[in-house]
Coordinates of N, CA and C and ligand atoms in Angstrom, one line a residue:
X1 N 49.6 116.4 -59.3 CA 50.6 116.1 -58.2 C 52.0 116.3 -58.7
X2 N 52.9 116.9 -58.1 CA 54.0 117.2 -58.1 C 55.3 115.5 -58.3
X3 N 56.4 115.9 -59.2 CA 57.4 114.5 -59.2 C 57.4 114.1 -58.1
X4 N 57.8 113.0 -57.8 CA 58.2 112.5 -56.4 C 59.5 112.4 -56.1
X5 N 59.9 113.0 -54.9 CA 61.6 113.3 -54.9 C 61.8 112.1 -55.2
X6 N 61.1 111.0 -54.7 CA 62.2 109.4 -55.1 C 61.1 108.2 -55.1
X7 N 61.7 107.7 -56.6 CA 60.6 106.5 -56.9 C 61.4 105.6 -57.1
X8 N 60.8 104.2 -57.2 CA 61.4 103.0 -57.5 C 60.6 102.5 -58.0
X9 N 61.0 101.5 -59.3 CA 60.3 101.0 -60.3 C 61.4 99.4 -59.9
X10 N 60.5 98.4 -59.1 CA 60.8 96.9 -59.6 C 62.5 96.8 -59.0
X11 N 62.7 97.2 -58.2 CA 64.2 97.3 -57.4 C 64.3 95.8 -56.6
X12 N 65.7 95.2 -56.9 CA 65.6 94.0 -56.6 C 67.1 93.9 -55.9
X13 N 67.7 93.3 -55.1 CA 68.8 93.7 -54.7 C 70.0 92.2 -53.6
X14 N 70.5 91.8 -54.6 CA 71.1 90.5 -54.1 C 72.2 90.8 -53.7
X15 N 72.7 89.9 -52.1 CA 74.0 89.7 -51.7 C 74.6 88.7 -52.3
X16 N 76.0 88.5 -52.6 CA 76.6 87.7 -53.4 C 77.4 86.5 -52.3
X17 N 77.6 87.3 -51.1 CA 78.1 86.6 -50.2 C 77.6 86.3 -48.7
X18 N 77.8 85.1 -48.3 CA 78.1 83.9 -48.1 C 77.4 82.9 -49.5
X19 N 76.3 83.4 -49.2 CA 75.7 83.1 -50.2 C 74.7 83.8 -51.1
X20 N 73.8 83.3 -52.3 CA 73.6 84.2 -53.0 C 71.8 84.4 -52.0
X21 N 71.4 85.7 -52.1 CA 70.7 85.8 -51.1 C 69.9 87.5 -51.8
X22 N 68.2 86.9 -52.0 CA 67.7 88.5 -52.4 C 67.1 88.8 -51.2
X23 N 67.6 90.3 -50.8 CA 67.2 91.1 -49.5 C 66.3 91.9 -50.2
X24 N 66.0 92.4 -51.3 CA 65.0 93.2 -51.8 C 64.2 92.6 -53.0
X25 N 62.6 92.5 -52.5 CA 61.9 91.7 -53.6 C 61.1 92.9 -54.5
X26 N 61.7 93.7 -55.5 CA 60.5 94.1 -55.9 C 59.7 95.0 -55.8
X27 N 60.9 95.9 -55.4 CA 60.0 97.0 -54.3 C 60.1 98.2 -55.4
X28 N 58.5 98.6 -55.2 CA 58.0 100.1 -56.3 C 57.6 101.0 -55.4
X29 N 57.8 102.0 -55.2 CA 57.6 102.9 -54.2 C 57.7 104.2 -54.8
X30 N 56.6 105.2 -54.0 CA 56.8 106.9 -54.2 C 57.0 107.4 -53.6
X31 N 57.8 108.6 -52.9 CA 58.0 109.3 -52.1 C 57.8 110.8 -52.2
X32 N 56.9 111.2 -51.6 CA 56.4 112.6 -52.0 C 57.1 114.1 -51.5
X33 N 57.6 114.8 -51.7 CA 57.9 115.8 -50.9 C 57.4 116.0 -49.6
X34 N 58.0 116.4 -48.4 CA 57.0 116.9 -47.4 C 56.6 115.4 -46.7
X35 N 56.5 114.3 -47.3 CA 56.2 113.2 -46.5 C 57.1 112.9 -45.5
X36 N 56.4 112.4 -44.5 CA 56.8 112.1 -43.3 C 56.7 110.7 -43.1
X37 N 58.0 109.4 -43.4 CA 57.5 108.3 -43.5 C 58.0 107.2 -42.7
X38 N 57.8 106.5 -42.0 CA 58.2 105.5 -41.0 C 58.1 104.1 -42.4
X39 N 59.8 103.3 -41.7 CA 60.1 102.3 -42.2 C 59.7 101.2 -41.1
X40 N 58.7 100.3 -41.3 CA 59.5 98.8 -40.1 C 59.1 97.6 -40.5
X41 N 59.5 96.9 -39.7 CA 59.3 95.3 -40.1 C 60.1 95.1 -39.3
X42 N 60.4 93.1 -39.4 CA 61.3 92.8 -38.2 C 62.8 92.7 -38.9
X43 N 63.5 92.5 -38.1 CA 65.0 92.4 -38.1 C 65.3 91.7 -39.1
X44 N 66.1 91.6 -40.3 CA 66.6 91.1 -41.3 C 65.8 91.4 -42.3
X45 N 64.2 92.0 -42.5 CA 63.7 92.2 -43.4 C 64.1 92.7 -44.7
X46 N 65.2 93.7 -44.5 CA 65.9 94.6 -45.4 C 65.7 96.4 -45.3
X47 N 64.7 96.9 -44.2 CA 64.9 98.3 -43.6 C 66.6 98.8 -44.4
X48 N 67.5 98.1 -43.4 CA 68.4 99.0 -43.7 C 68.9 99.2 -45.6
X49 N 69.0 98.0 -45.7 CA 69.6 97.3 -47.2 C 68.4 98.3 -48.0
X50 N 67.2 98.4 -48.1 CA 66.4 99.4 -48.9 C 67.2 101.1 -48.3
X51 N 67.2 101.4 -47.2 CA 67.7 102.6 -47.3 C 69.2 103.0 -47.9
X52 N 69.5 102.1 -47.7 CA 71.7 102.2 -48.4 C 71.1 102.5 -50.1
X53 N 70.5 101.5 -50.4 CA 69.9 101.5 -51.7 C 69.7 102.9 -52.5
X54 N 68.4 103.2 -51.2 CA 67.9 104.9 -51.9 C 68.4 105.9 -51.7
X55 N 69.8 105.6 -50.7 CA 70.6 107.1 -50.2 C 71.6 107.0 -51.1
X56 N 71.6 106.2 -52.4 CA 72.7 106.0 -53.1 C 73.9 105.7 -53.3
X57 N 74.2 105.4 -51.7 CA 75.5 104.3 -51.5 C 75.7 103.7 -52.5
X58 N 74.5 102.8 -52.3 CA 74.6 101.6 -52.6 C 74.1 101.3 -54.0
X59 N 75.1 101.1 -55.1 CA 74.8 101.0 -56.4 C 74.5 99.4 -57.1
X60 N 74.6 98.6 -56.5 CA 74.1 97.4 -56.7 C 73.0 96.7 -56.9
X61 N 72.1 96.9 -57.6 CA 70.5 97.0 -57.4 C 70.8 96.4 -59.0
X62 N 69.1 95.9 -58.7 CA 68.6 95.7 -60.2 C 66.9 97.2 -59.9
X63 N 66.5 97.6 -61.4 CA 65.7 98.0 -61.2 C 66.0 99.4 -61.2
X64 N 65.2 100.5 -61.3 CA 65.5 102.0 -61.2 C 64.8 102.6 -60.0
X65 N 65.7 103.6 -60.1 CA 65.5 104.7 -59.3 C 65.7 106.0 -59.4
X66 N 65.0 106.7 -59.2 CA 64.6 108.3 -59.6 C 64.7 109.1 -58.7
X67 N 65.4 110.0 -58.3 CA 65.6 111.2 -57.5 C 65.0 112.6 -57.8
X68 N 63.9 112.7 -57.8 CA 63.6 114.4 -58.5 C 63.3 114.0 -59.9
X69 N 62.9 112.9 -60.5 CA 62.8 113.1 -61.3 C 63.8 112.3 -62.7
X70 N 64.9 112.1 -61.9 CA 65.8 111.9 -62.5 C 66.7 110.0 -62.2
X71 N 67.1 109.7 -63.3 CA 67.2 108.1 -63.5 C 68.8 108.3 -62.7
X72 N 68.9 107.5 -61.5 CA 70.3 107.8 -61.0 C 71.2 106.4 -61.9
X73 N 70.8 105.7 -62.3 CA 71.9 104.8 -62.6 C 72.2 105.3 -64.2
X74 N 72.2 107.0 -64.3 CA 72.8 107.1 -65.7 C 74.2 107.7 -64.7
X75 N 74.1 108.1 -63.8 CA 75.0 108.9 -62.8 C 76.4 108.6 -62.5
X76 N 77.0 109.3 -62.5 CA 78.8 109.3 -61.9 C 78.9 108.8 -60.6
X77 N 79.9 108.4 -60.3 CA 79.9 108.3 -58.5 C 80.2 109.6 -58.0
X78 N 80.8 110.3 -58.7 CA 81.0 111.6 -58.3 C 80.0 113.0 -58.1
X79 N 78.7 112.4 -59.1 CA 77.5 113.0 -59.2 C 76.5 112.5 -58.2
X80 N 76.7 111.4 -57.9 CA 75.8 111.2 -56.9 C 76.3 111.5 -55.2
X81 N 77.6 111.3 -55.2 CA 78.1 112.0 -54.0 C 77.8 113.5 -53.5
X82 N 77.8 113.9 -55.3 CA 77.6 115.7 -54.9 C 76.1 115.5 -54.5
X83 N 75.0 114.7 -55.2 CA 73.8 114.3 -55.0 C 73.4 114.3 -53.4
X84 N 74.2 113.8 -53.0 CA 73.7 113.3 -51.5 C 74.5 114.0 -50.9
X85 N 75.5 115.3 -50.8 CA 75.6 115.7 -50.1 C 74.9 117.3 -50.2
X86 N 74.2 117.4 -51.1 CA 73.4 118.6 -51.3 C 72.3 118.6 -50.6
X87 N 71.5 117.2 -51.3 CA 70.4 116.8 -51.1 C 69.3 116.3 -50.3
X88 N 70.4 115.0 -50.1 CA 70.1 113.6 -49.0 C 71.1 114.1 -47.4
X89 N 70.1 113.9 -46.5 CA 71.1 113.5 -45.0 C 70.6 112.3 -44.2
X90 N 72.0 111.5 -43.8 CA 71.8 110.6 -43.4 C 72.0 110.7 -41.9
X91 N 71.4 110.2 -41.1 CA 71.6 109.1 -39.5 C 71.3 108.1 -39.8
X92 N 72.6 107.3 -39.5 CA 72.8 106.0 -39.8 C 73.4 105.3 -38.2
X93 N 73.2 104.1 -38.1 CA 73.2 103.4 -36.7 C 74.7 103.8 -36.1
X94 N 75.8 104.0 -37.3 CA 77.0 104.1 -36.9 C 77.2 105.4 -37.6
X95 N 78.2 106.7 -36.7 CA 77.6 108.0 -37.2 C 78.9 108.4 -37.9
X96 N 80.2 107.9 -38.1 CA 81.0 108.4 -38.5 C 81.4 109.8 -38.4
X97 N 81.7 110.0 -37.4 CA 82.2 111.5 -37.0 C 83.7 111.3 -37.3
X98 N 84.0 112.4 -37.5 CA 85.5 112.6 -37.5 C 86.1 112.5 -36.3
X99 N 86.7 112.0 -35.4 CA 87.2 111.7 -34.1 C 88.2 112.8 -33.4
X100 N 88.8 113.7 -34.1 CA 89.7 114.7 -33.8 C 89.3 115.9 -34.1
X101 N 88.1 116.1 -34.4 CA 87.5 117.7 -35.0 C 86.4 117.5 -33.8
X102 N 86.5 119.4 -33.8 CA 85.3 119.2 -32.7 C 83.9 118.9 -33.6
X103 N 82.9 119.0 -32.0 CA 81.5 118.8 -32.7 C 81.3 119.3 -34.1
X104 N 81.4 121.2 -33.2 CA 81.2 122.1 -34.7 C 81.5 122.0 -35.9
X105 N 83.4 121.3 -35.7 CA 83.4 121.3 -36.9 C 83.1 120.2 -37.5
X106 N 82.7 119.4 -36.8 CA 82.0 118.1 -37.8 C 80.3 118.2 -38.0
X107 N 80.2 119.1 -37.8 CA 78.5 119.7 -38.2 C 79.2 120.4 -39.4
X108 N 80.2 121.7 -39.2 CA 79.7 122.3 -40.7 C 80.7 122.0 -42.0
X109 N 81.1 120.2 -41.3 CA 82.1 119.9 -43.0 C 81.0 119.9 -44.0
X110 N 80.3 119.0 -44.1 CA 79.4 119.0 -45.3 C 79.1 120.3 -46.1
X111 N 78.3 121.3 -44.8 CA 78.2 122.5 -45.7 C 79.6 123.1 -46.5
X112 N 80.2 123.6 -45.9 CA 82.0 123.3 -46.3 C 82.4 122.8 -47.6
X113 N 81.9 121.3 -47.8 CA 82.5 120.8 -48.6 C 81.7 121.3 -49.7
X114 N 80.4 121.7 -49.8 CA 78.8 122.0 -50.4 C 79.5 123.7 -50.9
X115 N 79.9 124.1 -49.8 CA 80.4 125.5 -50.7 C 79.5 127.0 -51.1
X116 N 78.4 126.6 -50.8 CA 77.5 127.6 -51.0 C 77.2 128.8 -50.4
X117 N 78.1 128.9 -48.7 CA 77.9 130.1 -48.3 C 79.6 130.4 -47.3
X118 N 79.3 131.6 -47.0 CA 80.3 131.7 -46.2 C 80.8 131.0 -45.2
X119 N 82.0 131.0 -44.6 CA 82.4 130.1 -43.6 C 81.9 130.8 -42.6
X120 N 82.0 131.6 -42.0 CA 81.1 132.2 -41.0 C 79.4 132.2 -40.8
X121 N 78.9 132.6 -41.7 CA 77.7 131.9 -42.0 C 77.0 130.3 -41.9
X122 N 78.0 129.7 -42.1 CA 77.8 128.2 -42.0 C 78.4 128.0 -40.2
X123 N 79.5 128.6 -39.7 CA 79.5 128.4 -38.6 C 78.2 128.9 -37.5
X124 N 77.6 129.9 -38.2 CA 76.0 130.4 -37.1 C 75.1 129.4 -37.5
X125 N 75.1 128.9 -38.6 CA 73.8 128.3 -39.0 C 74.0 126.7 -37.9
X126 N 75.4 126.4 -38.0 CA 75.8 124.6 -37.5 C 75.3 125.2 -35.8
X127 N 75.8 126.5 -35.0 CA 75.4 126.6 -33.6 C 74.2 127.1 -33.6
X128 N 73.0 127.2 -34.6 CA 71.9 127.6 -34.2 C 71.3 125.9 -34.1
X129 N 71.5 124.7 -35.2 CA 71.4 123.5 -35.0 C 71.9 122.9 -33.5
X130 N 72.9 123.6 -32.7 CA 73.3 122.6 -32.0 C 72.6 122.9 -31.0
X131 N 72.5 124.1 -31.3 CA 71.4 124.9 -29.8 C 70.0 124.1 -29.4
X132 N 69.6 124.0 -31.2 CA 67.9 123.2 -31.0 C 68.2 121.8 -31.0
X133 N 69.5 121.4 -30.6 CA 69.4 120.2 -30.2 C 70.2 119.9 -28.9
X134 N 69.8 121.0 -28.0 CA 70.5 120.9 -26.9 C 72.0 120.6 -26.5
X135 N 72.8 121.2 -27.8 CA 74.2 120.4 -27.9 C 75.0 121.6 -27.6
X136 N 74.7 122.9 -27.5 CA 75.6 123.8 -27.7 C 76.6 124.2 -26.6
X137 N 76.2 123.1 -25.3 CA 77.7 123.2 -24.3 C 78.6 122.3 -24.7
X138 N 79.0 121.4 -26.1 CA 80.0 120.5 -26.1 C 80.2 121.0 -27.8
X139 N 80.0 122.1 -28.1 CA 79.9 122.6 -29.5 C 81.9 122.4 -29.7
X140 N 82.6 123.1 -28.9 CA 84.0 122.8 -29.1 C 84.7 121.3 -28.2
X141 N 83.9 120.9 -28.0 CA 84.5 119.3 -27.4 C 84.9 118.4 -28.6
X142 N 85.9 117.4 -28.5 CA 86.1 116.7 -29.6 C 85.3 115.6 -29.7
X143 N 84.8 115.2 -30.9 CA 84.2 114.2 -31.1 C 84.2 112.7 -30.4
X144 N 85.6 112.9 -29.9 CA 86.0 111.2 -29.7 C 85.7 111.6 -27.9
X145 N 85.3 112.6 -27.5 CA 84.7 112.7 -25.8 C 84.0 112.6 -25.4
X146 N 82.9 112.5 -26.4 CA 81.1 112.1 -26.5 C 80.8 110.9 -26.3
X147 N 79.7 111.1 -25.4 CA 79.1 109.6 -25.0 C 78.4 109.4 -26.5
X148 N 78.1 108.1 -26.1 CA 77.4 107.2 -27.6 C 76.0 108.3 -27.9
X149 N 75.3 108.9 -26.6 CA 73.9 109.5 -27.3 C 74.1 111.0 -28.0
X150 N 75.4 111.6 -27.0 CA 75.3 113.2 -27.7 C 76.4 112.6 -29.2
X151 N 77.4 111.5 -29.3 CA 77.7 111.4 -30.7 C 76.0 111.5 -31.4
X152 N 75.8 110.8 -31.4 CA 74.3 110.4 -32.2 C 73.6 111.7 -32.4
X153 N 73.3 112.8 -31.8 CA 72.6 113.7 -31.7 C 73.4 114.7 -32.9
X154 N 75.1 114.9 -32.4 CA 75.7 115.5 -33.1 C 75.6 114.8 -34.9
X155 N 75.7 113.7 -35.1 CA 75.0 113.6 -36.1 C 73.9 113.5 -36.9
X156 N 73.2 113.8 -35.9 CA 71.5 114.2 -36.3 C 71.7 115.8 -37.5
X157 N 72.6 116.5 -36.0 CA 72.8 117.9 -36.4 C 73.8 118.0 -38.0
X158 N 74.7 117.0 -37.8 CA 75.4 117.3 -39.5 C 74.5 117.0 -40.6
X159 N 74.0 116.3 -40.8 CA 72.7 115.4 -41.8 C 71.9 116.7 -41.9
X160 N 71.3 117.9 -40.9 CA 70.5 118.7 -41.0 C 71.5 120.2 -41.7
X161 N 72.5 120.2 -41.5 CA 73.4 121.4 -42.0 C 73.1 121.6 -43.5
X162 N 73.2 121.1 -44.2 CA 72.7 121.8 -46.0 C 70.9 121.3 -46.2
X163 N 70.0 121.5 -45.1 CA 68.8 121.5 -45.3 C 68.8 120.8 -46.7
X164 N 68.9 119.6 -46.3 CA 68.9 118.9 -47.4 C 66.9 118.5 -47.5
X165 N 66.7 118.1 -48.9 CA 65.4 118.3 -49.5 C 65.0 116.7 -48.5
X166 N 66.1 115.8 -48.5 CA 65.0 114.5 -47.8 C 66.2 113.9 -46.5
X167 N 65.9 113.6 -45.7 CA 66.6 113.2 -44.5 C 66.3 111.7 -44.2
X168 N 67.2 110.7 -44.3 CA 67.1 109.2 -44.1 C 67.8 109.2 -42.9
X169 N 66.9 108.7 -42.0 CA 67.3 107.5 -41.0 C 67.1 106.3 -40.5
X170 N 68.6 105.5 -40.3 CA 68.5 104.1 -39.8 C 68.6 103.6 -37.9
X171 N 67.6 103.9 -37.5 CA 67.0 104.3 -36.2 C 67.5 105.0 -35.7
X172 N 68.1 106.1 -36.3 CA 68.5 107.4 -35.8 C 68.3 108.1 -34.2
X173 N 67.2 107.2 -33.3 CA 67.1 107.5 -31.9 C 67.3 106.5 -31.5
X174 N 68.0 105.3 -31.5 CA 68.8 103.9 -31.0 C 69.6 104.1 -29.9
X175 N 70.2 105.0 -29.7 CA 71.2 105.0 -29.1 C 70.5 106.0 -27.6
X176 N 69.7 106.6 -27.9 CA 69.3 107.5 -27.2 C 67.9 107.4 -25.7
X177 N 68.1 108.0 -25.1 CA 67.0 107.6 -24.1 C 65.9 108.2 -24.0
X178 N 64.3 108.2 -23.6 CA 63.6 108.3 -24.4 C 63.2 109.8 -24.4
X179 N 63.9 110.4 -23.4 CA 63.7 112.0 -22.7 C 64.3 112.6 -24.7
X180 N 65.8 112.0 -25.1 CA 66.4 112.7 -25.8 C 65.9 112.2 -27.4
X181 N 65.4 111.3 -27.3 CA 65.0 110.0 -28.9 C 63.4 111.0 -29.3
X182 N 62.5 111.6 -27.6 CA 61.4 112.3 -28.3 C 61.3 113.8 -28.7
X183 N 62.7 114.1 -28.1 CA 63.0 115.6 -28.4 C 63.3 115.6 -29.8
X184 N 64.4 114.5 -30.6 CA 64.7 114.2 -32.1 C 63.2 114.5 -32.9
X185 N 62.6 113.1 -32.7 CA 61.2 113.2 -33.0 C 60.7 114.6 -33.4
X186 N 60.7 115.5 -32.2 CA 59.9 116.7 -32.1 C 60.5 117.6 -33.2
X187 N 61.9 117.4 -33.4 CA 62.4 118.5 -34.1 C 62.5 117.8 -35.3
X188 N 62.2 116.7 -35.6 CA 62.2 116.4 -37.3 C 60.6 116.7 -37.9
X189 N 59.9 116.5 -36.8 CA 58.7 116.8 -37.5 C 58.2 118.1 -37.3
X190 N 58.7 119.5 -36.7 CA 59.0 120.3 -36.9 C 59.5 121.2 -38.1
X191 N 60.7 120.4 -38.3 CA 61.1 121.1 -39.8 C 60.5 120.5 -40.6
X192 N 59.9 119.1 -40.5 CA 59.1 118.6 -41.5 C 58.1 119.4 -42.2
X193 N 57.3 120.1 -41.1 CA 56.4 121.0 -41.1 C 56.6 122.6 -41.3
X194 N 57.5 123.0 -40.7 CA 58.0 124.1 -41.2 C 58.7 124.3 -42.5
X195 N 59.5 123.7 -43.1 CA 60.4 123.6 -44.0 C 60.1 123.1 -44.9
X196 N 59.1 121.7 -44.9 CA 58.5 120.7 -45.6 C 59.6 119.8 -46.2
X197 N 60.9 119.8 -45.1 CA 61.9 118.5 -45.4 C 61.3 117.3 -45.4
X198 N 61.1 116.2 -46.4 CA 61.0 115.0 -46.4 C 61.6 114.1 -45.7
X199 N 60.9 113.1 -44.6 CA 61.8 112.0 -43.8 C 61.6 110.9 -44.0
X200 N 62.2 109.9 -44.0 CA 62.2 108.5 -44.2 C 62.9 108.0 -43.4
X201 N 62.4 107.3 -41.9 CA 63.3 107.0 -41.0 C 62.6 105.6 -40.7
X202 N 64.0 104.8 -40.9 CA 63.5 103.3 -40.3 C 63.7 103.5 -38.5
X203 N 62.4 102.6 -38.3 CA 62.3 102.7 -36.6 C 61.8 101.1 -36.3
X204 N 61.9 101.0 -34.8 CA 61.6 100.2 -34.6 C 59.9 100.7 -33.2
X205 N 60.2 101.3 -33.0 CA 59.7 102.5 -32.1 C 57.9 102.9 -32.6
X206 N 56.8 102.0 -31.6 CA 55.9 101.8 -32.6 C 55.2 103.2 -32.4
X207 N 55.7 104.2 -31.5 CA 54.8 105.0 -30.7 C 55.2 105.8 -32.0
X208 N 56.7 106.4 -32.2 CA 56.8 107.0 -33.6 C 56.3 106.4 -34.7
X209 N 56.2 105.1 -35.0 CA 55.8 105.1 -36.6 C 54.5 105.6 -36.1
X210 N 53.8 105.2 -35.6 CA 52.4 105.8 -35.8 C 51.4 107.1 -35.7
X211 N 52.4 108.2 -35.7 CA 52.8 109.5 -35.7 C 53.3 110.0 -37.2
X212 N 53.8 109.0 -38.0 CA 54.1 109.3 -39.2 C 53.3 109.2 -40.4
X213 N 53.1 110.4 -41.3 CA 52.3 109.9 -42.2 C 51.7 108.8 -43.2
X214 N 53.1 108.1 -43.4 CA 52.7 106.6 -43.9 C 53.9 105.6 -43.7
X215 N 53.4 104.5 -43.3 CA 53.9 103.7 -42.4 C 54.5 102.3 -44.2
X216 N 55.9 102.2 -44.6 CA 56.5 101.3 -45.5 C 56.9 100.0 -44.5
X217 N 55.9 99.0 -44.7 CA 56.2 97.5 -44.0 C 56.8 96.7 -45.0
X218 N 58.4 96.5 -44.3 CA 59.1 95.3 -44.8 C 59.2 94.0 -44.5
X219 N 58.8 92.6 -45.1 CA 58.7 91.6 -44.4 C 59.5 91.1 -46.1
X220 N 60.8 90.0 -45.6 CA 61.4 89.3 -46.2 C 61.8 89.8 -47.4
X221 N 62.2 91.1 -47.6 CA 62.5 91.8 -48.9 C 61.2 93.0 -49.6
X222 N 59.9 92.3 -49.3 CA 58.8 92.6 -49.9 C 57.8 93.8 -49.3
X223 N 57.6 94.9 -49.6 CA 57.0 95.9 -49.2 C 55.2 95.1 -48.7
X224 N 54.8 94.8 -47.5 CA 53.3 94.0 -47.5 C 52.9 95.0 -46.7
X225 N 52.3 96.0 -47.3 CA 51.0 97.1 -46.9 C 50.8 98.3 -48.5
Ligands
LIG1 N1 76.6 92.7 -46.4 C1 75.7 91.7 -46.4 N2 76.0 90.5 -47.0 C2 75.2 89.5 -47.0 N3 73.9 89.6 -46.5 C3 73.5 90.7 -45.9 C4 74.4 91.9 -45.8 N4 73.8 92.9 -45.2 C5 72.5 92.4 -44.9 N5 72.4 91.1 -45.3 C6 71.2 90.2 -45.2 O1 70.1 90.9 -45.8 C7 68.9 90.8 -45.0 C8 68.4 92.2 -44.7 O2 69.3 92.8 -43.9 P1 69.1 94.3 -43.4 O3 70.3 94.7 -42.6 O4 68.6 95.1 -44.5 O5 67.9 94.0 -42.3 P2 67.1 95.1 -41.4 O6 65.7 95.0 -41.7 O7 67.8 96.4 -41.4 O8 67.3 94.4 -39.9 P3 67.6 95.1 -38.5 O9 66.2 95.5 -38.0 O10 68.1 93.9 -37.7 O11 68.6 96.2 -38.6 C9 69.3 90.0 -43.8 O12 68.9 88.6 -44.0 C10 70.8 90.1 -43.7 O13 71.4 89.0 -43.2
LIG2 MG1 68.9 97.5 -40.0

């Protein structure tokens, strides 16, 4: 069997404030290339706080973790930024667009900042994305003119721009209605399949987790499946 893009060995992970408080008990986990994996449990379990964790935000942990192979807490902040913006894409509940750039160009900053291909090239690749997500009549609209679901969509579409190796989301179809939340669906498992991008998407959404190839239950910090 092949490394696992991302493992955790005994990850433990405490808030300091209000009070002292462990949101992650313990958790050892493998993640295989190509997997397709639904996060859930109920509210407060730590869904999100484990994903901040493994998308490398978040460096506050006890316990290791491995990307490819590789021990991230020997890492720069500067190396793991480059890390996640090569590698890792995120949909996160709040999508941080740039408010005065259009769509487009807030789809192809990352590639941009990533550097690996032409700017014209990266501008076909960001409107062939916006197209398979039905976005390509608001491609020059400004970010801050978007309702809450085509924001959300348009950052589905940035997270997918450097075909990154694993794609995290924090209910990445939340915002959306179910016509547009199953079309997402359709096209992550799509490239899942096509491309063999790795997903890891916390949902709440039982019709999707159960569509996914393995289902990670969080209950009070503690992985119980
Ligand atoms: N910044 C923070 N400071 C202190 N406690 C926090 C912080 N963020 C989260 N927590 C606590 O950690 C626990 C896990 O929170 P987390 O946001 O990971 O839950 P979740 O499973 O994503 O819930 P939801 O489904 O509601 O999004 C909760 O008890 C929460 O109150
Ligand atoms: Mg959450």
């Amino acid at each position: 069997m092949p490394l696992p893009i991302l493992q955790t060995f005994h990850l433990n992970k405490f808030y300091h404030k209000p009070v002292e408080f462990q949101a992650l008990k313990d958790i050892t986990l493998e993640i295989h290339e190509g997997e397709f994996i639904a996060i859930v449990g109920p509210s407060g379990s730590g869904k999100s706080t484990l994903l901040y964790v493994l998308s490398t935000m978040d460096t506050d942990y006890t316990g290791e973790i491995y990307f490819a192979g590789e021990l991230l807490k020997n890492k720069s902040a500067r190396d793991l930024a480059q890390l996640r913006n090569e590698h890792i894409g995120f949909v996160f509940q709040f999508h941080y667009l740039l408010p005065e750039f259009t769509v487009l160009e807030n789809v192809m900053l990352p590639a941009l900042k990533l550097n690996h291909s032409l700017k014209q090239e990266i501008e076909k690749e960001a409107l062939n994305i916006l197209e398979m997500l039905n976005l390509s009549g608001i491609a020059y609209k400004k970010a801050n003119q978007l309702s809450g679901g085509q924001q959300q969509r348009v950052a589905i579409a940035r997270a997918l721009i450097n075909k990154p190796k694993i794609i995290m989301g924090d209910e990445p179809t939340g915002n959306l209605d179910s016509k547009n939340a199953t079309l997402v669906y359709q096209i992550f498992r799509e490239l899942n399949q096509k491309q063999g991008q790795t997903f890891l998407i916390v949902t709440h959404d039982n019709h999707f987790a159960a569509q996914a190839d393995k289902i990670i239950t969080l209950k009070d910090g503690c992985i119980i499946n």
